[in-house]
PDB file of N, CA and C in Angstrom:
ATOM      1  N   MET A 739     -42.460  31.558   7.004  1.00 46.00           N
ATOM      2  CA  MET A 739     -42.301  30.315   7.742  1.00 46.00           C
ATOM      3  C   MET A 739     -40.818  29.951   7.800  1.00 46.00           C
ATOM      4  N   ILE A 740     -40.365  29.460   8.933  1.00 50.00           N
ATOM      5  CA  ILE A 740     -38.960  29.108   9.147  1.00 50.00           C
ATOM      6  C   ILE A 740     -38.711  27.688   8.658  1.00 50.00           C
ATOM      7  N   ASN A 741     -37.616  27.508   7.933  1.00 49.00           N
ATOM      8  CA  ASN A 741     -37.232  26.178   7.460  1.00 49.00           C
ATOM      9  C   ASN A 741     -36.541  25.440   8.610  1.00 49.00           C
ATOM     10  N   ILE A 742     -37.248  24.510   9.231  1.00 48.00           N
ATOM     11  CA  ILE A 742     -36.740  23.808  10.412  1.00 48.00           C
ATOM     12  C   ILE A 742     -35.582  22.886  10.066  1.00 48.00           C
ATOM     13  N   ALA A 743     -35.613  22.251   8.902  1.00 48.00           N
ATOM     14  CA  ALA A 743     -34.553  21.310   8.515  1.00 48.00           C
ATOM     15  C   ALA A 743     -33.203  22.006   8.443  1.00 48.00           C
ATOM     16  N   SER A 744     -33.147  23.173   7.803  1.00 47.00           N
ATOM     17  CA  SER A 744     -31.858  23.873   7.702  1.00 47.00           C
ATOM     18  C   SER A 744     -31.410  24.388   9.058  1.00 47.00           C
ATOM     19  N   LYS A 745     -32.359  24.783   9.902  1.00 44.00           N
ATOM     20  CA  LYS A 745     -32.016  25.259  11.244  1.00 44.00           C
ATOM     21  C   LYS A 745     -31.414  24.119  12.069  1.00 44.00           C
ATOM     22  N   ASN A 746     -31.982  22.914  11.957  1.00 42.00           N
ATOM     23  CA  ASN A 746     -31.462  21.760  12.692  1.00 42.00           C
ATOM     24  C   ASN A 746     -30.064  21.381  12.220  1.00 42.00           C
ATOM     25  N   LYS A 747     -29.794  21.490  10.912  1.00 45.00           N
ATOM     26  CA  LYS A 747     -28.459  21.184  10.394  1.00 45.00           C
ATOM     27  C   LYS A 747     -27.425  22.120  10.992  1.00 45.00           C
ATOM     28  N   LYS A 748     -27.752  23.409  11.021  1.00 44.00           N
ATOM     29  CA  LYS A 748     -26.827  24.395  11.581  1.00 44.00           C
ATOM     30  C   LYS A 748     -26.584  24.114  13.055  1.00 44.00           C
ATOM     31  N   LEU A 749     -27.640  23.783  13.777  1.00 39.00           N
ATOM     32  CA  LEU A 749     -27.524  23.509  15.201  1.00 39.00           C
ATOM     33  C   LEU A 749     -26.684  22.264  15.447  1.00 39.00           C
ATOM     34  N   SER A 750     -26.907  21.203  14.663  1.00 40.00           N
ATOM     35  CA  SER A 750     -26.163  19.961  14.875  1.00 40.00           C
ATOM     36  C   SER A 750     -24.681  20.148  14.578  1.00 40.00           C
ATOM     37  N   ARG A 751     -24.340  20.986  13.592  1.00 45.00           N
ATOM     38  CA  ARG A 751     -22.930  21.254  13.310  1.00 45.00           C
ATOM     39  C   ARG A 751     -22.284  22.000  14.465  1.00 45.00           C
ATOM     40  N   ALA A 752     -23.012  22.939  15.050  1.00 44.00           N
ATOM     41  CA  ALA A 752     -22.467  23.732  16.145  1.00 44.00           C
ATOM     42  C   ALA A 752     -22.284  22.879  17.394  1.00 44.00           C
ATOM     43  N   VAL A 753     -23.224  22.001  17.666  1.00 46.00           N
ATOM     44  CA  VAL A 753     -23.166  21.161  18.862  1.00 46.00           C
ATOM     45  C   VAL A 753     -22.218  19.995  18.663  1.00 46.00           C
ATOM     46  N   GLY A 754     -22.021  19.555  17.413  1.00 51.00           N
ATOM     47  CA  GLY A 754     -21.224  18.378  17.091  1.00 51.00           C
ATOM     48  C   GLY A 754     -19.805  18.411  17.610  1.00 51.00           C
ATOM     49  N   GLY A 755     -19.210  19.564  17.723  1.00 51.00           N
ATOM     50  CA  GLY A 755     -17.867  19.659  18.276  1.00 51.00           C
ATOM     51  C   GLY A 755     -16.794  19.606  17.218  1.00 51.00           C
ATOM     52  N   VAL A 756     -15.639  19.101  17.608  1.00 62.00           N
ATOM     53  CA  VAL A 756     -14.451  19.106  16.763  1.00 62.00           C
ATOM     54  C   VAL A 756     -14.536  18.005  15.717  1.00 62.00           C
ATOM     55  N   LYS A 757     -14.171  18.326  14.471  1.00 79.00           N
ATOM     56  CA  LYS A 757     -14.099  17.299  13.431  1.00 79.00           C
ATOM     57  C   LYS A 757     -12.837  16.482  13.633  1.00 79.00           C
ATOM     58  N   GLU A 758     -12.911  15.206  13.266  1.00 83.00           N
ATOM     59  CA  GLU A 758     -11.756  14.324  13.412  1.00 83.00           C
ATOM     60  C   GLU A 758     -10.783  14.527  12.265  1.00 83.00           C
ATOM     61  N   LYS A 759      -9.507  14.306  12.546  1.00 88.00           N
ATOM     62  CA  LYS A 759      -8.485  14.394  11.507  1.00 88.00           C
ATOM     63  C   LYS A 759      -8.193  12.988  11.002  1.00 88.00           C
ATOM     64  N   TYR A 760      -8.090  12.831   9.703  1.00 90.00           N
ATOM     65  CA  TYR A 760      -7.823  11.536   9.086  1.00 90.00           C
ATOM     66  C   TYR A 760      -6.491  11.596   8.373  1.00 90.00           C
ATOM     67  N   PRO A 761      -5.751  10.530   8.285  1.00 93.00           N
ATOM     68  CA  PRO A 761      -5.979   9.209   8.876  1.00 93.00           C
ATOM     69  C   PRO A 761      -5.504   9.154  10.327  1.00 93.00           C
ATOM     70  N   HIS A 762      -6.088   8.238  11.088  1.00 94.00           N
ATOM     71  CA  HIS A 762      -5.651   7.972  12.453  1.00 94.00           C
ATOM     72  C   HIS A 762      -5.948   6.510  12.786  1.00 94.00           C
ATOM     73  N   PHE A 763      -5.377   6.044  13.891  1.00 95.00           N
ATOM     74  CA  PHE A 763      -5.536   4.645  14.296  1.00 95.00           C
ATOM     75  C   PHE A 763      -6.515   4.546  15.458  1.00 95.00           C
ATOM     76  N   ARG A 764      -7.347   3.499  15.435  1.00 96.00           N
ATOM     77  CA  ARG A 764      -8.243   3.138  16.540  1.00 96.00           C
ATOM     78  C   ARG A 764      -8.288   1.614  16.619  1.00 96.00           C
ATOM     79  N   TYR A 765      -8.649   1.100  17.810  1.00 96.00           N
ATOM     80  CA  TYR A 765      -8.845  -0.343  17.936  1.00 96.00           C
ATOM     81  C   TYR A 765     -10.204  -0.720  17.363  1.00 96.00           C
ATOM     82  N   TYR A 766     -10.209  -1.772  16.554  1.00 97.00           N
ATOM     83  CA  TYR A 766     -11.435  -2.328  15.986  1.00 97.00           C
ATOM     84  C   TYR A 766     -11.908  -3.396  16.959  1.00 97.00           C
ATOM     85  N   LEU A 767     -13.062  -3.201  17.562  1.00 97.00           N
ATOM     86  CA  LEU A 767     -13.515  -4.056  18.650  1.00 97.00           C
ATOM     87  C   LEU A 767     -13.866  -5.475  18.202  1.00 97.00           C
ATOM     88  N   LYS A 768     -14.268  -5.677  16.958  1.00 96.00           N
ATOM     89  CA  LYS A 768     -14.614  -7.023  16.485  1.00 96.00           C
ATOM     90  C   LYS A 768     -13.388  -7.923  16.405  1.00 96.00           C
ATOM     91  N   SER A 769     -12.277  -7.397  15.904  1.00 94.00           N
ATOM     92  CA  SER A 769     -11.075  -8.216  15.734  1.00 94.00           C
ATOM     93  C   SER A 769     -10.064  -8.019  16.861  1.00 94.00           C
ATOM     94  N   LYS A 770     -10.289  -6.998  17.695  1.00 93.00           N
ATOM     95  CA  LYS A 770      -9.368  -6.651  18.787  1.00 93.00           C
ATOM     96  C   LYS A 770      -7.973  -6.317  18.252  1.00 93.00           C
ATOM     97  N   HIS A 771      -7.927  -5.744  17.045  1.00 93.00           N
ATOM     98  CA  HIS A 771      -6.691  -5.289  16.423  1.00 93.00           C
ATOM     99  C   HIS A 771      -6.858  -3.821  16.038  1.00 93.00           C
ATOM    100  N   PRO A 772      -5.762  -3.100  15.904  1.00 94.00           N
ATOM    101  CA  PRO A 772      -5.888  -1.717  15.453  1.00 94.00           C
ATOM    102  C   PRO A 772      -6.289  -1.643  13.982  1.00 94.00           C
ATOM    103  N   ALA A 773      -6.866  -0.513  13.612  1.00 96.00           N
ATOM    104  CA  ALA A 773      -7.254  -0.254  12.224  1.00 96.00           C
ATOM    105  C   ALA A 773      -6.882   1.182  11.885  1.00 96.00           C
ATOM    106  N   LEU A 774      -6.569   1.416  10.624  1.00 96.00           N
ATOM    107  CA  LEU A 774      -6.272   2.762  10.147  1.00 96.00           C
ATOM    108  C   LEU A 774      -7.571   3.360   9.620  1.00 96.00           C
ATOM    109  N   ILE A 775      -8.078   4.373  10.305  1.00 96.00           N
ATOM    110  CA  ILE A 775      -9.310   5.040   9.896  1.00 96.00           C
ATOM    111  C   ILE A 775      -8.946   6.057   8.820  1.00 96.00           C
ATOM    112  N   THR A 776      -9.517   5.900   7.625  1.00 95.00           N
ATOM    113  CA  THR A 776      -9.162   6.781   6.510  1.00 95.00           C
ATOM    114  C   THR A 776     -10.197   7.869   6.251  1.00 95.00           C
ATOM    115  N   GLY A 777     -11.392   7.744   6.813  1.00 95.00           N
ATOM    116  CA  GLY A 777     -12.422   8.757   6.607  1.00 95.00           C
ATOM    117  C   GLY A 777     -13.774   8.246   7.066  1.00 95.00           C
ATOM    118  N   GLU A 778     -14.820   8.972   6.692  1.00 96.00           N
ATOM    119  CA  GLU A 778     -16.181   8.570   7.023  1.00 96.00           C
ATOM    120  C   GLU A 778     -16.872   8.058   5.770  1.00 96.00           C
ATOM    121  N   HIS A 779     -17.509   6.900   5.905  1.00 95.00           N
ATOM    122  CA  HIS A 779     -18.279   6.329   4.796  1.00 95.00           C
ATOM    123  C   HIS A 779     -19.657   6.973   4.758  1.00 95.00           C
ATOM    124  N   SER A 780     -20.238   7.139   5.921  1.00 93.00           N
ATOM    125  CA  SER A 780     -21.511   7.836   6.087  1.00 93.00           C
ATOM    126  C   SER A 780     -21.485   8.467   7.476  1.00 93.00           C
ATOM    127  N   LYS A 781     -22.602   8.992   7.897  1.00 94.00           N
ATOM    128  CA  LYS A 781     -22.669   9.664   9.202  1.00 94.00           C
ATOM    129  C   LYS A 781     -22.324   8.705  10.348  1.00 94.00           C
ATOM    130  N   ASP A 782     -22.715   7.443  10.218  1.00 95.00           N
ATOM    131  CA  ASP A 782     -22.541   6.469  11.294  1.00 95.00           C
ATOM    132  C   ASP A 782     -21.452   5.442  11.029  1.00 95.00           C
ATOM    133  N   GLU A 783     -20.698   5.568   9.934  1.00 97.00           N
ATOM    134  CA  GLU A 783     -19.696   4.557   9.584  1.00 97.00           C
ATOM    135  C   GLU A 783     -18.351   5.187   9.257  1.00 97.00           C
ATOM    136  N   TYR A 784     -17.295   4.434   9.610  1.00 97.00           N
ATOM    137  CA  TYR A 784     -15.931   4.815   9.241  1.00 97.00           C
ATOM    138  C   TYR A 784     -15.475   3.990   8.045  1.00 97.00           C
ATOM    139  N   LYS A 785     -14.596   4.563   7.223  1.00 97.00           N
ATOM    140  CA  LYS A 785     -13.846   3.800   6.230  1.00 97.00           C
ATOM    141  C   LYS A 785     -12.521   3.458   6.902  1.00 97.00           C
ATOM    142  N   TYR A 786     -12.094   2.194   6.799  1.00 97.00           N
ATOM    143  CA  TYR A 786     -10.869   1.785   7.482  1.00 97.00           C
ATOM    144  C   TYR A 786     -10.112   0.749   6.679  1.00 97.00           C
ATOM    145  N   ARG A 787      -8.840   0.575   7.054  1.00 96.00           N
ATOM    146  CA  ARG A 787      -7.978  -0.451   6.473  1.00 96.00           C
ATOM    147  C   ARG A 787      -7.407  -1.279   7.617  1.00 96.00           C
ATOM    148  N   LYS A 788      -7.310  -2.601   7.396  1.00 95.00           N
ATOM    149  CA  LYS A 788      -6.803  -3.507   8.429  1.00 95.00           C
ATOM    150  C   LYS A 788      -5.313  -3.304   8.660  1.00 95.00           C
ATOM    151  N   VAL A 789      -4.897  -3.468   9.914  1.00 94.00           N
ATOM    152  CA  VAL A 789      -3.488  -3.406  10.301  1.00 94.00           C
ATOM    153  C   VAL A 789      -3.072  -4.804  10.719  1.00 94.00           C
ATOM    154  N   MET A 790      -1.893  -5.258  10.238  1.00 93.00           N
ATOM    155  CA  MET A 790      -1.445  -6.623  10.534  1.00 93.00           C
ATOM    156  C   MET A 790       0.073  -6.722  10.446  1.00 93.00           C
ATOM    157  N   HIS A 791       0.594  -7.914  10.730  1.00 93.00           N
ATOM    158  CA  HIS A 791       2.029  -8.172  10.636  1.00 93.00           C
ATOM    159  C   HIS A 791       2.388  -9.012   9.416  1.00 93.00           C
ATOM    160  N   SER A 792       1.404  -9.468   8.661  1.00 94.00           N
ATOM    161  CA  SER A 792       1.704 -10.345   7.522  1.00 94.00           C
ATOM    162  C   SER A 792       1.847  -9.541   6.227  1.00 94.00           C
ATOM    163  N   LYS A 793       2.691 -10.062   5.323  1.00 94.00           N
ATOM    164  CA  LYS A 793       2.959  -9.385   4.053  1.00 94.00           C
ATOM    165  C   LYS A 793       1.776  -9.457   3.103  1.00 94.00           C
ATOM    166  N   LYS A 794       0.949 -10.505   3.253  1.00 94.00           N
ATOM    167  CA  LYS A 794      -0.169 -10.702   2.336  1.00 94.00           C
ATOM    168  C   LYS A 794      -1.471 -10.891   3.098  1.00 94.00           C
ATOM    169  N   ASP A 795      -2.550 -10.450   2.484  1.00 91.00           N
ATOM    170  CA  ASP A 795      -3.903 -10.671   2.990  1.00 91.00           C
ATOM    171  C   ASP A 795      -4.625 -11.448   1.894  1.00 91.00           C
ATOM    172  N   GLY A 796      -4.610 -12.772   2.001  1.00 90.00           N
ATOM    173  CA  GLY A 796      -5.101 -13.601   0.905  1.00 90.00           C
ATOM    174  C   GLY A 796      -4.094 -13.539  -0.229  1.00 90.00           C
ATOM    175  N   ASN A 797      -4.523 -13.148  -1.417  1.00 93.00           N
ATOM    176  CA  ASN A 797      -3.617 -13.004  -2.559  1.00 93.00           C
ATOM    177  C   ASN A 797      -3.106 -11.578  -2.728  1.00 93.00           C
ATOM    178  N   ARG A 798      -3.550 -10.665  -1.895  1.00 93.00           N
ATOM    179  CA  ARG A 798      -3.174  -9.257  -2.027  1.00 93.00           C
ATOM    180  C   ARG A 798      -1.951  -8.944  -1.182  1.00 93.00           C
ATOM    181  N   THR A 799      -1.039  -8.187  -1.746  1.00 95.00           N
ATOM    182  CA  THR A 799       0.109  -7.739  -0.956  1.00 95.00           C
ATOM    183  C   THR A 799      -0.296  -6.497  -0.174  1.00 95.00           C
ATOM    184  N   ASN A 800       0.240  -6.382   1.026  1.00 95.00           N
ATOM    185  CA  ASN A 800      -0.083  -5.268   1.900  1.00 95.00           C
ATOM    186  C   ASN A 800       0.971  -4.180   1.813  1.00 95.00           C
ATOM    187  N   GLU A 801       0.596  -2.981   2.213  1.00 94.00           N
ATOM    188  CA  GLU A 801       1.512  -1.842   2.234  1.00 94.00           C
ATOM    189  C   GLU A 801       2.355  -1.906   3.512  1.00 94.00           C
ATOM    190  N   LYS A 802       3.673  -1.875   3.360  1.00 93.00           N
ATOM    191  CA  LYS A 802       4.570  -1.925   4.511  1.00 93.00           C
ATOM    192  C   LYS A 802       4.743  -0.513   5.068  1.00 93.00           C
ATOM    193  N   VAL A 803       4.614  -0.384   6.374  1.00 90.00           N
ATOM    194  CA  VAL A 803       4.788   0.904   7.044  1.00 90.00           C
ATOM    195  C   VAL A 803       6.088   0.839   7.824  1.00 90.00           C
ATOM    196  N   TYR A 804       7.022   1.690   7.438  1.00 84.00           N
ATOM    197  CA  TYR A 804       8.318   1.698   8.107  1.00 84.00           C
ATOM    198  C   TYR A 804       8.679   3.132   8.449  1.00 84.00           C
ATOM    199  N   PRO A 805       9.077   3.424   9.648  1.00 85.00           N
ATOM    200  CA  PRO A 805       9.169   2.548  10.811  1.00 85.00           C
ATOM    201  C   PRO A 805       7.783   2.261  11.392  1.00 85.00           C
ATOM    202  N   ASN A 806       7.699   1.198  12.183  1.00 88.00           N
ATOM    203  CA  ASN A 806       6.440   0.824  12.807  1.00 88.00           C
ATOM    204  C   ASN A 806       6.013   1.938  13.764  1.00 88.00           C
ATOM    205  N   PRO A 807       4.804   2.503  13.594  1.00 89.00           N
ATOM    206  CA  PRO A 807       4.368   3.602  14.454  1.00 89.00           C
ATOM    207  C   PRO A 807       4.072   3.180  15.891  1.00 89.00           C
ATOM    208  N   ARG A 808       3.927   1.871  16.118  1.00 89.00           N
ATOM    209  CA  ARG A 808       3.647   1.401  17.474  1.00 89.00           C
ATOM    210  C   ARG A 808       4.960   1.277  18.235  1.00 89.00           C
ATOM    211  N   PRO A 809       5.153   2.053  19.300  1.00 88.00           N
ATOM    212  CA  PRO A 809       6.414   1.989  20.044  1.00 88.00           C
ATOM    213  C   PRO A 809       6.617   0.621  20.698  1.00 88.00           C
ATOM    214  N   GLY A 810       7.834   0.107  20.627  1.00 90.00           N
ATOM    215  CA  GLY A 810       8.165  -1.166  21.259  1.00 90.00           C
ATOM    216  C   GLY A 810       7.870  -2.385  20.408  1.00 90.00           C
ATOM    217  N   ASP A 811       7.274  -2.225  19.247  1.00 90.00           N
ATOM    218  CA  ASP A 811       6.975  -3.358  18.374  1.00 90.00           C
ATOM    219  C   ASP A 811       8.080  -3.452  17.325  1.00 90.00           C
ATOM    220  N   TYR A 812       8.860  -4.531  17.383  1.00 88.00           N
ATOM    221  CA  TYR A 812      10.010  -4.678  16.490  1.00 88.00           C
ATOM    222  C   TYR A 812       9.630  -5.228  15.116  1.00 88.00           C
ATOM    223  N   LYS A 813       8.455  -5.841  14.983  1.00 91.00           N
ATOM    224  CA  LYS A 813       8.017  -6.390  13.694  1.00 91.00           C
ATOM    225  C   LYS A 813       7.501  -5.261  12.800  1.00 91.00           C
ATOM    226  N   PRO A 814       7.678  -5.386  11.483  1.00 91.00           N
ATOM    227  CA  PRO A 814       7.143  -4.345  10.598  1.00 91.00           C
ATOM    228  C   PRO A 814       5.613  -4.374  10.566  1.00 91.00           C
ATOM    229  N   MET A 815       5.015  -3.213  10.399  1.00 93.00           N
ATOM    230  CA  MET A 815       3.561  -3.107  10.318  1.00 93.00           C
ATOM    231  C   MET A 815       3.154  -3.107   8.845  1.00 93.00           C
ATOM    232  N   TYR A 816       2.102  -3.849   8.547  1.00 95.00           N
ATOM    233  CA  TYR A 816       1.538  -3.878   7.203  1.00 95.00           C
ATOM    234  C   TYR A 816       0.084  -3.432   7.284  1.00 95.00           C
ATOM    235  N   ILE A 817      -0.349  -2.689   6.270  1.00 95.00           N
ATOM    236  CA  ILE A 817      -1.728  -2.216   6.206  1.00 95.00           C
ATOM    237  C   ILE A 817      -2.337  -2.728   4.908  1.00 95.00           C
ATOM    238  N   GLY A 818      -3.506  -3.385   5.029  1.00 95.00           N
ATOM    239  CA  GLY A 818      -4.193  -3.908   3.850  1.00 95.00           C
ATOM    240  C   GLY A 818      -4.603  -2.794   2.907  1.00 95.00           C
ATOM    241  N   LYS A 819      -4.558  -3.071   1.610  1.00 94.00           N
ATOM    242  CA  LYS A 819      -4.888  -2.052   0.610  1.00 94.00           C
ATOM    243  C   LYS A 819      -6.393  -1.864   0.445  1.00 94.00           C
ATOM    244  N   ARG A 820      -7.160  -2.902   0.770  1.00 94.00           N
ATOM    245  CA  ARG A 820      -8.606  -2.839   0.577  1.00 94.00           C
ATOM    246  C   ARG A 820      -9.261  -1.957   1.641  1.00 94.00           C
ATOM    247  N   VAL A 821     -10.066  -1.019   1.216  1.00 96.00           N
ATOM    248  CA  VAL A 821     -10.776  -0.132   2.142  1.00 96.00           C
ATOM    249  C   VAL A 821     -12.114  -0.774   2.480  1.00 96.00           C
ATOM    250  N   ARG A 822     -12.408  -0.861   3.773  1.00 96.00           N
ATOM    251  CA  ARG A 822     -13.652  -1.458   4.255  1.00 96.00           C
ATOM    252  C   ARG A 822     -14.436  -0.389   4.995  1.00 96.00           C
ATOM    253  N   HIS A 823     -15.647  -0.711   5.437  1.00 98.00           N
ATOM    254  CA  HIS A 823     -16.403   0.233   6.257  1.00 98.00           C
ATOM    255  C   HIS A 823     -17.224  -0.529   7.282  1.00 98.00           C
ATOM    256  N   ASP A 824     -17.409   0.099   8.436  1.00 97.00           N
ATOM    257  CA  ASP A 824     -18.188  -0.494   9.516  1.00 97.00           C
ATOM    258  C   ASP A 824     -18.698   0.615  10.424  1.00 97.00           C
ATOM    259  N   LEU A 825     -19.642   0.271  11.282  1.00 97.00           N
ATOM    260  CA  LEU A 825     -20.244   1.240  12.196  1.00 97.00           C
ATOM    261  C   LEU A 825     -19.213   1.829  13.151  1.00 97.00           C
ATOM    262  N   LYS A 826     -19.388   3.086  13.488  1.00 96.00           N
ATOM    263  CA  LYS A 826     -18.477   3.763  14.412  1.00 96.00           C
ATOM    264  C   LYS A 826     -18.511   3.123  15.794  1.00 96.00           C
ATOM    265  N   SER A 827     -19.644   2.518  16.157  1.00 97.00           N
ATOM    266  CA  SER A 827     -19.765   1.881  17.469  1.00 97.00           C
ATOM    267  C   SER A 827     -18.877   0.647  17.590  1.00 97.00           C
ATOM    268  N   ASN A 828     -18.372   0.106  16.475  1.00 97.00           N
ATOM    269  CA  ASN A 828     -17.487  -1.061  16.500  1.00 97.00           C
ATOM    270  C   ASN A 828     -16.022  -0.685  16.668  1.00 97.00           C
ATOM    271  N   PHE A 829     -15.746   0.599  16.850  1.00 97.00           N
ATOM    272  CA  PHE A 829     -14.387   1.078  17.070  1.00 97.00           C
ATOM    273  C   PHE A 829     -14.303   1.707  18.454  1.00 97.00           C
ATOM    274  N   GLU A 830     -13.120   1.623  19.052  1.00 96.00           N
ATOM    275  CA  GLU A 830     -12.902   2.247  20.352  1.00 96.00           C
ATOM    276  C   GLU A 830     -13.022   3.764  20.213  1.00 96.00           C
ATOM    277  N   LYS A 831     -13.501   4.422  21.257  1.00 95.00           N
ATOM    278  CA  LYS A 831     -13.700   5.874  21.188  1.00 95.00           C
ATOM    279  C   LYS A 831     -12.385   6.641  21.187  1.00 95.00           C
ATOM    280  N   ASN A 832     -11.370   6.107  21.860  1.00 95.00           N
ATOM    281  CA  ASN A 832     -10.090   6.810  21.959  1.00 95.00           C
ATOM    282  C   ASN A 832      -9.237   6.565  20.723  1.00 95.00           C
ATOM    283  N   ILE A 833      -8.615   7.630  20.242  1.00 94.00           N
ATOM    284  CA  ILE A 833      -7.696   7.536  19.109  1.00 94.00           C
ATOM    285  C   ILE A 833      -6.332   7.120  19.637  1.00 94.00           C
ATOM    286  N   LEU A 834      -5.681   6.178  18.953  1.00 93.00           N
ATOM    287  CA  LEU A 834      -4.337   5.752  19.356  1.00 93.00           C
ATOM    288  C   LEU A 834      -3.323   6.843  19.008  1.00 93.00           C
ATOM    289  N   PRO A 835      -2.271   7.008  19.801  1.00 92.00           N
ATOM    290  CA  PRO A 835      -1.318   8.108  19.576  1.00 92.00           C
ATOM    291  C   PRO A 835      -0.293   7.842  18.475  1.00 92.00           C
ATOM    292  N   TRP A 836      -0.498   6.852  17.646  1.00 90.00           N
ATOM    293  CA  TRP A 836       0.450   6.511  16.592  1.00 90.00           C
ATOM    294  C   TRP A 836       0.284   7.463  15.416  1.00 90.00           C
ATOM    295  N   LYS A 837       1.371   7.717  14.713  1.00 87.00           N
ATOM    296  CA  LYS A 837       1.353   8.586  13.535  1.00 87.00           C
ATOM    297  C   LYS A 837       1.535   7.738  12.282  1.00 87.00           C
ATOM    298  N   TYR A 838       0.675   7.943  11.301  1.00 85.00           N
ATOM    299  CA  TYR A 838       0.787   7.249  10.018  1.00 85.00           C
ATOM    300  C   TYR A 838       1.723   8.055   9.131  1.00 85.00           C
ATOM    301  N   PRO A 839       2.875   7.470   8.724  1.00 82.00           N
ATOM    302  CA  PRO A 839       3.844   8.245   7.949  1.00 82.00           C
ATOM    303  C   PRO A 839       3.377   8.601   6.547  1.00 82.00           C
ATOM    304  N   GLY A 840       2.425   7.877   5.993  1.00 69.00           N
ATOM    305  CA  GLY A 840       1.938   8.175   4.646  1.00 69.00           C
ATOM    306  C   GLY A 840       2.934   7.757   3.583  1.00 69.00           C
ATOM    307  N   LYS A 841       2.687   8.166   2.355  1.00 63.00           N
ATOM    308  CA  LYS A 841       3.571   7.804   1.251  1.00 63.00           C
ATOM    309  C   LYS A 841       4.565   8.921   1.016  1.00 63.00           C
ATOM    310  N   LYS A 842       5.813   8.529   0.775  1.00 53.00           N
ATOM    311  CA  LYS A 842       6.866   9.508   0.517  1.00 53.00           C
ATOM    312  C   LYS A 842       6.803   9.957  -0.932  1.00 53.00           C
ATOM    313  N   LYS A 843       6.960  11.255  -1.144  1.00 50.00           N
ATOM    314  CA  LYS A 843       6.979  11.798  -2.504  1.00 50.00           C
ATOM    315  C   LYS A 843       8.383  11.714  -3.053  1.00 50.00           C
ATOM    316  N   LYS A 844       8.503  11.335  -4.322  1.00 48.00           N
ATOM    317  CA  LYS A 844       9.822  11.214  -4.950  1.00 48.00           C
ATOM    318  C   LYS A 844      10.145  12.447  -5.746  1.00 48.00           C
TER     319      LYS A 844
END
């Protein structure tokens, strides 16, 4: 007897297409602001961090990104340290062309 579950997994991987590269930026449709997508929380959800111009998010200090990856924006970009998750349908389908510089090694 053929194991249908394993056959379907193989088929879905083949049909699924290209895997996404993390981290990348997308617009978060609920807040209408960009978000840094850091990975997948589950099959239907992304893990993300908020992008903003303020130094603090409540009592938490944000990570400063220099230079700002958004062309033409003279204000520094800050990314919240707290990782959140939400449905993939709440993010725009197109990936923004900005590059996340990451942390510099000393």
